[in-house]
Amino acid sequence: MMRRHHRIVVELSVQVLRQAMIESGERRCDTIPVRLALRCLLSHCPERWPLTTFWESAGQSNEIGRAQGVTAAFNGIVRQLRRSGVWRDQDHPAT
């Protein structure tokens, strides 16, 4: 079972990434908070590709490509968090 501190870090990290995903259609979102959130989730994601894709997409200048890449990567991150048991839908109904 994950300690409360780690659960809070995961929840906050997902919130940061979700907000970046929402804003990604308007502006670049390769910010320090996003970088920190991705780093905090690294140990919970067995596959690194969605984290890398999120970061690379967040820095794109093309709005459509950025939004599509960030959204796909966000979904991949959440999928991995579910598989590793640190994210459950009943605890987070907005996901």
Short mmCIF file of C-alpha atoms in Angstrom, two decimals:
data_model
loop_
_atom_site.label_atom_id
_atom_site.label_comp_id
_atom_site.label_asym_id
_atom_site.label_seq_id
_atom_site.Cartn_x
_atom_site.Cartn_y
_atom_site.Cartn_z
CA MET A 1 0.00 0.00 0.00
CA MET A 2 1.25 3.44 -0.90
CA ARG A 3 1.93 5.91 1.88
CA ARG A 4 -0.27 8.97 2.13
CA HIS A 5 2.59 11.30 1.14
CA HIS A 6 3.24 9.38 -2.09
CA ARG A 7 -0.47 9.26 -2.92
CA ILE A 8 -0.69 13.05 -2.53
CA VAL A 9 2.37 13.57 -4.75
CA VAL A 10 0.80 11.38 -7.46
CA GLU A 11 -2.54 13.20 -7.21
CA LEU A 12 -0.93 16.64 -7.42
CA SER A 13 1.29 15.56 -10.30
CA VAL A 14 -1.71 14.31 -12.26
CA GLN A 15 -3.53 17.60 -11.55
CA VAL A 16 -0.56 19.59 -12.89
CA LEU A 17 -0.43 17.46 -16.04
CA ARG A 18 -4.21 17.64 -16.52
CA GLN A 19 -4.12 21.44 -16.31
CA ALA A 20 -1.24 21.55 -18.79
CA MET A 21 -3.21 19.28 -21.12
CA ILE A 22 -6.21 21.63 -20.93
CA GLU A 23 -4.02 24.64 -21.76
CA SER A 24 -1.93 22.88 -24.41
CA GLY A 25 -4.21 23.99 -27.25
CA GLU A 26 -3.54 27.62 -26.39
CA ARG A 27 0.15 27.71 -25.44
CA ARG A 28 3.28 25.71 -24.88
CA CYS A 29 3.24 23.90 -21.56
CA ASP A 30 6.85 22.78 -21.13
CA THR A 31 7.08 24.48 -17.75
CA ILE A 32 8.99 23.74 -14.56
CA PRO A 33 5.85 22.47 -12.75
CA VAL A 34 5.15 20.06 -15.63
CA ARG A 35 8.74 18.85 -15.60
CA LEU A 36 8.55 18.25 -11.83
CA ALA A 37 5.21 16.43 -12.14
CA LEU A 38 6.63 14.13 -14.82
CA ARG A 39 9.68 13.45 -12.66
CA CYS A 40 7.49 12.61 -9.65
CA LEU A 41 5.58 10.04 -11.71
CA LEU A 42 8.65 8.41 -13.23
CA SER A 43 8.92 5.68 -10.59
CA HIS A 44 5.24 4.76 -11.03
CA CYS A 45 5.32 4.37 -14.83
CA PRO A 46 7.05 1.18 -15.97
CA GLU A 47 7.19 2.50 -19.54
CA ARG A 48 8.87 5.84 -20.03
CA TRP A 49 7.37 6.72 -23.43
CA PRO A 50 4.27 8.63 -22.22
CA LEU A 51 6.36 10.81 -19.91
CA THR A 52 8.86 11.57 -22.68
CA THR A 53 6.09 12.14 -25.22
CA PHE A 54 4.28 14.51 -22.86
CA TRP A 55 7.40 16.62 -22.38
CA GLU A 56 8.36 16.66 -26.04
CA SER A 57 4.81 17.48 -27.14
CA ALA A 58 4.48 20.19 -24.49
CA GLY A 59 7.26 22.17 -26.17
CA GLN A 60 5.91 22.02 -29.72
CA SER A 61 5.01 25.30 -31.38
CA ASN A 62 2.16 23.81 -33.46
CA GLU A 63 -1.03 24.06 -31.38
CA ILE A 64 -2.80 21.04 -32.86
CA GLY A 65 0.23 18.75 -32.70
CA ARG A 66 1.00 19.90 -29.17
CA ALA A 67 -2.56 19.34 -27.93
CA GLN A 68 -2.85 15.93 -29.58
CA GLY A 69 0.55 14.75 -28.33
CA VAL A 70 0.00 15.97 -24.77
CA THR A 71 -3.49 14.44 -24.60
CA ALA A 72 -2.33 11.05 -25.90
CA ALA A 73 0.63 11.07 -23.51
CA PHE A 74 -1.58 12.07 -20.55
CA ASN A 75 -3.88 9.14 -21.28
CA GLY A 76 -0.87 6.83 -21.46
CA ILE A 77 0.43 8.10 -18.13
CA VAL A 78 -2.92 7.60 -16.39
CA ARG A 79 -3.21 4.11 -17.89
CA GLN A 80 0.18 3.18 -16.45
CA LEU A 81 -0.66 4.68 -13.06
CA ARG A 82 -3.82 2.55 -12.99
CA ARG A 83 -1.85 -0.57 -13.89
CA SER A 84 0.72 0.08 -11.18
CA GLY A 85 -2.07 0.55 -8.63
CA VAL A 86 -1.40 4.16 -7.67
CA TRP A 87 -4.45 5.58 -9.46
CA ARG A 88 -7.95 4.17 -9.09
CA ASP A 89 -11.00 5.53 -10.87
CA GLN A 90 -13.26 5.36 -7.82
CA ASP A 91 -10.84 7.64 -5.95
CA HIS A 92 -10.60 10.06 -8.89
CA PRO A 93 -13.91 10.17 -10.77
CA ALA A 94 -12.83 13.08 -13.00
CA THR A 95 -10.22 10.90 -14.74
#
